[in-house]
Amino acid sequence: MSDDLLIEEGHRRPRKAPTAFRTISEVSEDLQIPQHVLRFWETKFTQLKPLKRGGGRRYYRPEDIALLKRVSDLLYTQGYTIKGVQRLLKDGGAEEEVAAHGELPLGDPPPAEEPDQRALQEVLEELDAIGAALHQLASRG
């Protein structure tokens, strides 16, 4: 069997060069993201601009695929919302970074805030007092 062929689910297709453009079906299959989701993401992320040829057929460049991988990771793995990813892409100057390096900068997530133990204790005491007052009212009637 030749290394120039990719075999998936019984289908043989030629391997494409890493720099080759990919169709929406190829990208959908490779990233395991439904085609309708890819089309939806085009409406939400202005940085994503696949080439469109006759009949509206989409062709994704390697930088488009890198952006899709990053968006997928941010949404599905890291738990960002669409608005959060939009903000990250807009504020981070991600478009230039993707074009230059094929990846988006993310950096470390902000540190989780430590709960204020004193404030939590005060809330618990207040809830206990409310519970006692409710218990007292319930025992009267």
Short mmCIF file of N, CA and C in Angstrom, two decimals:
data_model
loop_
_atom_site.label_atom_id
_atom_site.label_comp_id
_atom_site.label_asym_id
_atom_site.label_seq_id
_atom_site.Cartn_x
_atom_site.Cartn_y
_atom_site.Cartn_z
N MET A 1 0.84 -1.18 0.00
CA MET A 1 0.00 0.00 0.00
C MET A 1 0.89 1.24 0.00
N SER A 2 0.53 2.23 -0.72
CA SER A 2 1.34 3.43 -0.88
C SER A 2 1.14 4.40 0.27
N ASP A 3 2.21 5.13 0.65
CA ASP A 3 2.10 6.16 1.67
C ASP A 3 1.43 7.41 1.13
N ASP A 4 1.21 7.48 -0.17
CA ASP A 4 0.59 8.64 -0.77
C ASP A 4 -0.93 8.61 -0.68
N LEU A 5 -1.48 7.52 -0.12
CA LEU A 5 -2.93 7.41 -0.01
C LEU A 5 -3.33 7.42 1.46
N LEU A 6 -4.42 8.07 1.73
CA LEU A 6 -4.99 8.10 3.06
C LEU A 6 -6.19 7.18 3.03
N ILE A 7 -6.24 6.23 3.95
CA ILE A 7 -7.34 5.28 3.96
C ILE A 7 -8.16 5.53 5.22
N GLU A 8 -9.44 5.86 5.02
CA GLU A 8 -10.36 6.08 6.11
C GLU A 8 -11.69 5.49 5.75
N GLU A 9 -12.24 4.71 6.67
CA GLU A 9 -13.56 4.13 6.50
C GLU A 9 -13.71 3.48 5.13
N GLY A 10 -12.68 2.78 4.67
CA GLY A 10 -12.75 2.06 3.42
C GLY A 10 -12.56 2.92 2.18
N HIS A 11 -12.38 4.23 2.34
CA HIS A 11 -12.19 5.11 1.19
C HIS A 11 -10.70 5.43 1.05
N ARG A 12 -10.26 5.46 -0.18
CA ARG A 12 -8.86 5.82 -0.44
C ARG A 12 -8.86 7.16 -1.15
N ARG A 13 -8.10 8.07 -0.62
CA ARG A 13 -7.95 9.36 -1.29
C ARG A 13 -6.50 9.78 -1.19
N PRO A 14 -6.02 10.52 -2.17
CA PRO A 14 -4.62 10.93 -2.15
C PRO A 14 -4.36 11.87 -0.96
N ARG A 15 -3.18 11.73 -0.37
CA ARG A 15 -2.78 12.67 0.69
C ARG A 15 -2.49 14.01 0.05
N LYS A 16 -2.89 15.06 0.75
CA LYS A 16 -2.60 16.41 0.26
C LYS A 16 -1.39 16.95 1.00
N ALA A 17 -0.71 17.85 0.35
CA ALA A 17 0.41 18.52 0.98
C ALA A 17 -0.12 19.37 2.14
N PRO A 18 0.69 19.59 3.15
CA PRO A 18 0.23 20.40 4.29
C PRO A 18 -0.21 21.81 3.90
N THR A 19 0.31 22.31 2.80
CA THR A 19 -0.04 23.66 2.37
C THR A 19 -1.24 23.69 1.42
N ALA A 20 -1.77 22.52 1.09
CA ALA A 20 -2.90 22.46 0.14
C ALA A 20 -4.18 22.97 0.77
N PHE A 21 -5.05 23.53 -0.05
CA PHE A 21 -6.35 23.96 0.41
C PHE A 21 -7.22 22.73 0.62
N ARG A 22 -8.16 22.84 1.57
CA ARG A 22 -9.04 21.73 1.89
C ARG A 22 -10.50 22.15 1.72
N THR A 23 -11.33 21.21 1.32
CA THR A 23 -12.77 21.49 1.20
C THR A 23 -13.40 21.42 2.59
N ILE A 24 -14.61 21.90 2.70
CA ILE A 24 -15.30 21.88 3.99
C ILE A 24 -15.52 20.44 4.46
N SER A 25 -15.76 19.54 3.55
CA SER A 25 -15.97 18.15 3.96
C SER A 25 -14.67 17.55 4.51
N GLU A 26 -13.54 17.88 3.90
CA GLU A 26 -12.25 17.39 4.40
C GLU A 26 -11.94 17.96 5.78
N VAL A 27 -12.18 19.26 5.94
CA VAL A 27 -11.91 19.90 7.23
C VAL A 27 -12.85 19.35 8.29
N SER A 28 -14.10 19.20 7.94
CA SER A 28 -15.09 18.65 8.87
C SER A 28 -14.69 17.26 9.34
N GLU A 29 -14.26 16.44 8.42
CA GLU A 29 -13.85 15.08 8.74
C GLU A 29 -12.56 15.07 9.58
N ASP A 30 -11.59 15.87 9.18
CA ASP A 30 -10.30 15.89 9.88
C ASP A 30 -10.42 16.42 11.30
N LEU A 31 -11.23 17.47 11.50
CA LEU A 31 -11.36 18.10 12.81
C LEU A 31 -12.51 17.51 13.63
N GLN A 32 -13.30 16.66 13.00
CA GLN A 32 -14.48 16.07 13.62
C GLN A 32 -15.44 17.14 14.13
N ILE A 33 -15.68 18.11 13.25
CA ILE A 33 -16.62 19.20 13.52
C ILE A 33 -17.62 19.20 12.37
N PRO A 34 -18.92 19.15 12.67
CA PRO A 34 -19.91 19.13 11.59
C PRO A 34 -19.79 20.34 10.66
N GLN A 35 -20.12 20.13 9.39
CA GLN A 35 -20.01 21.21 8.40
C GLN A 35 -20.86 22.41 8.78
N HIS A 36 -22.06 22.17 9.31
CA HIS A 36 -22.92 23.30 9.65
C HIS A 36 -22.31 24.15 10.77
N VAL A 37 -21.53 23.53 11.64
CA VAL A 37 -20.85 24.28 12.70
C VAL A 37 -19.75 25.14 12.09
N LEU A 38 -19.01 24.59 11.14
CA LEU A 38 -17.97 25.38 10.47
C LEU A 38 -18.57 26.60 9.77
N ARG A 39 -19.70 26.40 9.10
CA ARG A 39 -20.37 27.53 8.43
C ARG A 39 -20.83 28.56 9.45
N PHE A 40 -21.37 28.08 10.57
CA PHE A 40 -21.82 28.98 11.64
C PHE A 40 -20.65 29.79 12.20
N TRP A 41 -19.52 29.12 12.42
CA TRP A 41 -18.36 29.82 12.95
C TRP A 41 -17.89 30.92 12.01
N GLU A 42 -18.07 30.74 10.70
CA GLU A 42 -17.72 31.81 9.75
C GLU A 42 -18.50 33.07 10.03
N THR A 43 -19.75 32.93 10.50
CA THR A 43 -20.57 34.11 10.79
C THR A 43 -20.18 34.75 12.11
N LYS A 44 -19.57 33.98 13.00
CA LYS A 44 -19.23 34.49 14.34
C LYS A 44 -17.80 34.98 14.47
N PHE A 45 -16.91 34.44 13.67
CA PHE A 45 -15.49 34.80 13.77
C PHE A 45 -15.04 35.40 12.44
N THR A 46 -14.93 36.71 12.42
CA THR A 46 -14.61 37.42 11.18
C THR A 46 -13.22 37.08 10.66
N GLN A 47 -12.37 36.57 11.53
CA GLN A 47 -11.01 36.19 11.11
C GLN A 47 -11.03 34.97 10.20
N LEU A 48 -12.09 34.21 10.25
CA LEU A 48 -12.21 32.99 9.46
C LEU A 48 -12.81 33.34 8.09
N LYS A 49 -11.97 33.23 7.06
CA LYS A 49 -12.40 33.62 5.71
C LYS A 49 -11.92 32.62 4.69
N PRO A 50 -12.58 31.47 4.58
CA PRO A 50 -12.16 30.52 3.54
C PRO A 50 -12.45 31.11 2.16
N LEU A 51 -11.67 30.68 1.20
CA LEU A 51 -11.91 31.12 -0.17
C LEU A 51 -13.20 30.47 -0.66
N LYS A 52 -13.97 31.21 -1.43
CA LYS A 52 -15.19 30.64 -1.99
C LYS A 52 -15.09 30.69 -3.51
N ARG A 53 -15.30 29.55 -4.11
CA ARG A 53 -15.23 29.44 -5.57
C ARG A 53 -16.63 29.25 -6.13
N GLY A 54 -16.70 28.87 -7.38
CA GLY A 54 -17.97 28.70 -8.07
C GLY A 54 -18.96 27.88 -7.25
N GLY A 55 -20.19 28.36 -7.20
CA GLY A 55 -21.22 27.68 -6.46
C GLY A 55 -21.09 27.82 -4.96
N GLY A 56 -20.24 28.74 -4.50
CA GLY A 56 -20.07 28.95 -3.07
C GLY A 56 -19.24 27.89 -2.37
N ARG A 57 -18.54 27.08 -3.14
CA ARG A 57 -17.72 26.01 -2.56
C ARG A 57 -16.57 26.61 -1.77
N ARG A 58 -16.40 26.16 -0.53
CA ARG A 58 -15.38 26.71 0.36
C ARG A 58 -14.07 25.94 0.24
N TYR A 59 -12.98 26.70 0.30
CA TYR A 59 -11.65 26.11 0.34
C TYR A 59 -10.89 26.74 1.50
N TYR A 60 -10.50 25.91 2.45
CA TYR A 60 -9.82 26.38 3.65
C TYR A 60 -8.32 26.32 3.47
N ARG A 61 -7.66 27.44 3.80
CA ARG A 61 -6.21 27.52 3.77
C ARG A 61 -5.66 26.94 5.06
N PRO A 62 -4.37 26.61 5.11
CA PRO A 62 -3.79 26.09 6.36
C PRO A 62 -4.00 27.01 7.56
N GLU A 63 -3.93 28.33 7.34
CA GLU A 63 -4.14 29.25 8.47
C GLU A 63 -5.60 29.25 8.93
N ASP A 64 -6.55 29.01 8.00
CA ASP A 64 -7.95 28.86 8.39
C ASP A 64 -8.13 27.63 9.27
N ILE A 65 -7.46 26.55 8.89
CA ILE A 65 -7.56 25.29 9.64
C ILE A 65 -6.94 25.46 11.02
N ALA A 66 -5.81 26.16 11.11
CA ALA A 66 -5.18 26.42 12.40
C ALA A 66 -6.13 27.23 13.30
N LEU A 67 -6.80 28.22 12.72
CA LEU A 67 -7.75 29.02 13.48
C LEU A 67 -8.93 28.16 13.94
N LEU A 68 -9.42 27.30 13.07
CA LEU A 68 -10.53 26.41 13.44
C LEU A 68 -10.13 25.48 14.58
N LYS A 69 -8.92 24.95 14.52
CA LYS A 69 -8.44 24.07 15.60
C LYS A 69 -8.39 24.84 16.91
N ARG A 70 -7.92 26.07 16.85
CA ARG A 70 -7.81 26.88 18.07
C ARG A 70 -9.19 27.22 18.62
N VAL A 71 -10.11 27.61 17.74
CA VAL A 71 -11.47 27.94 18.17
C VAL A 71 -12.11 26.70 18.80
N SER A 72 -11.94 25.57 18.16
CA SER A 72 -12.49 24.32 18.69
C SER A 72 -11.93 24.03 20.08
N ASP A 73 -10.62 24.19 20.25
CA ASP A 73 -9.99 23.95 21.54
C ASP A 73 -10.54 24.92 22.60
N LEU A 74 -10.64 26.19 22.23
CA LEU A 74 -11.13 27.18 23.19
C LEU A 74 -12.57 26.90 23.60
N LEU A 75 -13.41 26.54 22.63
CA LEU A 75 -14.82 26.30 22.91
C LEU A 75 -15.05 24.97 23.62
N TYR A 76 -14.50 23.91 23.07
CA TYR A 76 -14.85 22.57 23.53
C TYR A 76 -13.96 22.04 24.64
N THR A 77 -12.70 22.43 24.67
CA THR A 77 -11.79 21.91 25.68
C THR A 77 -11.64 22.87 26.85
N GLN A 78 -11.44 24.16 26.54
CA GLN A 78 -11.18 25.12 27.60
C GLN A 78 -12.44 25.78 28.14
N GLY A 79 -13.57 25.57 27.47
CA GLY A 79 -14.84 26.04 28.01
C GLY A 79 -15.17 27.51 27.78
N TYR A 80 -14.51 28.14 26.82
CA TYR A 80 -14.85 29.52 26.51
C TYR A 80 -16.22 29.58 25.83
N THR A 81 -16.89 30.71 25.95
CA THR A 81 -18.12 30.95 25.19
C THR A 81 -17.72 31.53 23.84
N ILE A 82 -18.68 31.60 22.93
CA ILE A 82 -18.39 32.21 21.62
C ILE A 82 -17.96 33.66 21.82
N LYS A 83 -18.68 34.39 22.68
CA LYS A 83 -18.29 35.79 22.93
C LYS A 83 -16.89 35.88 23.52
N GLY A 84 -16.56 34.95 24.39
CA GLY A 84 -15.22 34.94 24.98
C GLY A 84 -14.14 34.70 23.95
N VAL A 85 -14.39 33.78 23.03
CA VAL A 85 -13.42 33.51 21.97
C VAL A 85 -13.33 34.72 21.03
N GLN A 86 -14.48 35.33 20.72
CA GLN A 86 -14.46 36.53 19.87
C GLN A 86 -13.61 37.61 20.52
N ARG A 87 -13.80 37.82 21.81
CA ARG A 87 -13.04 38.84 22.53
C ARG A 87 -11.55 38.50 22.53
N LEU A 88 -11.24 37.23 22.77
CA LEU A 88 -9.85 36.79 22.79
C LEU A 88 -9.19 37.01 21.43
N LEU A 89 -9.89 36.66 20.37
CA LEU A 89 -9.34 36.84 19.03
C LEU A 89 -9.18 38.32 18.69
N LYS A 90 -10.16 39.13 19.09
CA LYS A 90 -10.11 40.56 18.78
C LYS A 90 -9.03 41.27 19.60
N ASP A 91 -9.01 41.02 20.90
CA ASP A 91 -8.07 41.72 21.78
C ASP A 91 -6.64 41.22 21.64
N GLY A 92 -6.50 39.95 21.28
CA GLY A 92 -5.16 39.36 21.23
C GLY A 92 -4.42 39.62 19.94
N GLY A 93 -5.04 40.32 18.97
CA GLY A 93 -4.37 40.50 17.69
C GLY A 93 -4.09 39.16 17.05
N ALA A 94 -5.01 38.24 17.24
CA ALA A 94 -4.79 36.85 16.85
C ALA A 94 -4.66 36.67 15.35
N GLU A 95 -5.28 37.52 14.58
CA GLU A 95 -5.26 37.35 13.13
C GLU A 95 -3.82 37.38 12.61
N GLU A 96 -3.05 38.37 13.08
CA GLU A 96 -1.66 38.47 12.64
C GLU A 96 -0.85 37.30 13.17
N GLU A 97 -1.14 36.87 14.40
CA GLU A 97 -0.40 35.76 15.00
C GLU A 97 -0.66 34.47 14.24
N VAL A 98 -1.90 34.23 13.85
CA VAL A 98 -2.22 33.03 13.09
C VAL A 98 -1.51 33.07 11.74
N ALA A 99 -1.53 34.22 11.09
CA ALA A 99 -0.89 34.34 9.78
C ALA A 99 0.62 34.08 9.90
N ALA A 100 1.20 34.56 10.99
CA ALA A 100 2.65 34.43 11.14
C ALA A 100 3.08 33.05 11.63
N HIS A 101 2.32 32.47 12.56
CA HIS A 101 2.77 31.25 13.21
C HIS A 101 1.81 30.08 13.10
N GLY A 102 0.62 30.30 12.60
CA GLY A 102 -0.35 29.22 12.50
C GLY A 102 -1.00 28.87 13.82
N GLU A 103 -0.74 29.65 14.87
CA GLU A 103 -1.34 29.40 16.17
C GLU A 103 -1.79 30.72 16.77
N LEU A 104 -2.72 30.61 17.71
CA LEU A 104 -3.18 31.78 18.43
C LEU A 104 -2.51 31.83 19.80
N PRO A 105 -2.13 33.03 20.23
CA PRO A 105 -1.59 33.12 21.57
C PRO A 105 -2.73 33.02 22.57
N LEU A 106 -2.52 32.30 23.64
CA LEU A 106 -3.56 32.24 24.65
C LEU A 106 -3.03 32.73 25.98
N GLY A 107 -1.83 32.33 26.31
CA GLY A 107 -1.30 32.70 27.60
C GLY A 107 -1.97 31.89 28.69
N ASP A 108 -1.59 32.17 29.92
CA ASP A 108 -2.17 31.46 31.05
C ASP A 108 -3.53 32.04 31.37
N PRO A 109 -4.46 31.20 31.80
CA PRO A 109 -5.74 31.74 32.22
C PRO A 109 -5.56 32.59 33.46
N PRO A 110 -6.45 33.53 33.70
CA PRO A 110 -6.31 34.36 34.89
C PRO A 110 -6.39 33.48 36.13
N PRO A 111 -5.65 33.84 37.18
CA PRO A 111 -5.68 33.01 38.38
C PRO A 111 -7.08 33.03 39.00
N ALA A 112 -7.47 31.88 39.50
CA ALA A 112 -8.77 31.80 40.17
C ALA A 112 -8.70 32.61 41.46
N GLU A 113 -9.76 33.33 41.74
CA GLU A 113 -9.78 34.13 42.95
C GLU A 113 -9.96 33.21 44.14
N GLU A 114 -9.18 33.46 45.16
CA GLU A 114 -9.31 32.71 46.41
C GLU A 114 -10.54 33.24 47.13
N PRO A 115 -11.38 32.34 47.61
CA PRO A 115 -12.56 32.83 48.33
C PRO A 115 -12.13 33.48 49.65
N ASP A 116 -12.79 34.55 49.98
CA ASP A 116 -12.53 35.25 51.22
C ASP A 116 -13.17 34.44 52.35
N GLN A 117 -12.35 33.79 53.16
CA GLN A 117 -12.84 32.90 54.21
C GLN A 117 -13.73 33.64 55.21
N ARG A 118 -13.35 34.84 55.54
CA ARG A 118 -14.13 35.61 56.52
C ARG A 118 -15.52 35.92 55.97
N ALA A 119 -15.56 36.34 54.68
CA ALA A 119 -16.86 36.66 54.06
C ALA A 119 -17.72 35.41 53.97
N LEU A 120 -17.11 34.26 53.64
CA LEU A 120 -17.87 33.01 53.58
C LEU A 120 -18.42 32.64 54.96
N GLN A 121 -17.61 32.82 55.99
CA GLN A 121 -18.07 32.51 57.35
C GLN A 121 -19.24 33.40 57.74
N GLU A 122 -19.18 34.69 57.39
CA GLU A 122 -20.27 35.62 57.70
C GLU A 122 -21.56 35.20 56.99
N VAL A 123 -21.44 34.79 55.73
CA VAL A 123 -22.61 34.34 54.97
C VAL A 123 -23.21 33.09 55.61
N LEU A 124 -22.34 32.15 56.00
CA LEU A 124 -22.83 30.93 56.66
C LEU A 124 -23.55 31.24 57.96
N GLU A 125 -23.00 32.16 58.75
CA GLU A 125 -23.64 32.54 60.01
C GLU A 125 -25.00 33.19 59.75
N GLU A 126 -25.06 34.03 58.72
CA GLU A 126 -26.32 34.68 58.38
C GLU A 126 -27.36 33.65 57.92
N LEU A 127 -26.91 32.67 57.13
CA LEU A 127 -27.83 31.61 56.69
C LEU A 127 -28.30 30.76 57.87
N ASP A 128 -27.41 30.50 58.81
CA ASP A 128 -27.81 29.76 60.01
C ASP A 128 -28.87 30.54 60.79
N ALA A 129 -28.67 31.86 60.92
CA ALA A 129 -29.64 32.69 61.64
C ALA A 129 -30.99 32.69 60.93
N ILE A 130 -30.96 32.77 59.61
CA ILE A 130 -32.21 32.73 58.83
C ILE A 130 -32.89 31.37 59.00
N GLY A 131 -32.09 30.31 58.96
CA GLY A 131 -32.65 28.97 59.15
C GLY A 131 -33.28 28.80 60.51
N ALA A 132 -32.62 29.34 61.54
CA ALA A 132 -33.17 29.26 62.90
C ALA A 132 -34.48 30.04 63.00
N ALA A 133 -34.51 31.23 62.37
CA ALA A 133 -35.73 32.04 62.40
C ALA A 133 -36.87 31.33 61.67
N LEU A 134 -36.58 30.70 60.56
CA LEU A 134 -37.60 29.96 59.82
C LEU A 134 -38.08 28.75 60.62
N HIS A 135 -37.17 28.08 61.28
CA HIS A 135 -37.54 26.93 62.12
C HIS A 135 -38.44 27.36 63.25
N GLN A 136 -38.12 28.50 63.85
CA GLN A 136 -38.92 29.03 64.96
C GLN A 136 -40.32 29.40 64.46
N LEU A 137 -40.40 30.03 63.29
CA LEU A 137 -41.71 30.40 62.72
C LEU A 137 -42.52 29.13 62.39
N ALA A 138 -41.88 28.14 61.87
CA ALA A 138 -42.58 26.90 61.50
C ALA A 138 -43.10 26.18 62.73
N SER A 139 -42.39 26.26 63.86
CA SER A 139 -42.83 25.55 65.07
C SER A 139 -44.00 26.27 65.73
N ARG A 140 -44.21 27.53 65.46
CA ARG A 140 -45.33 28.30 66.02
C ARG A 140 -46.65 27.92 65.37
N GLY A 141 -46.62 27.64 64.12
CA GLY A 141 -47.87 27.49 63.39
C GLY A 141 -48.17 26.13 63.06
#
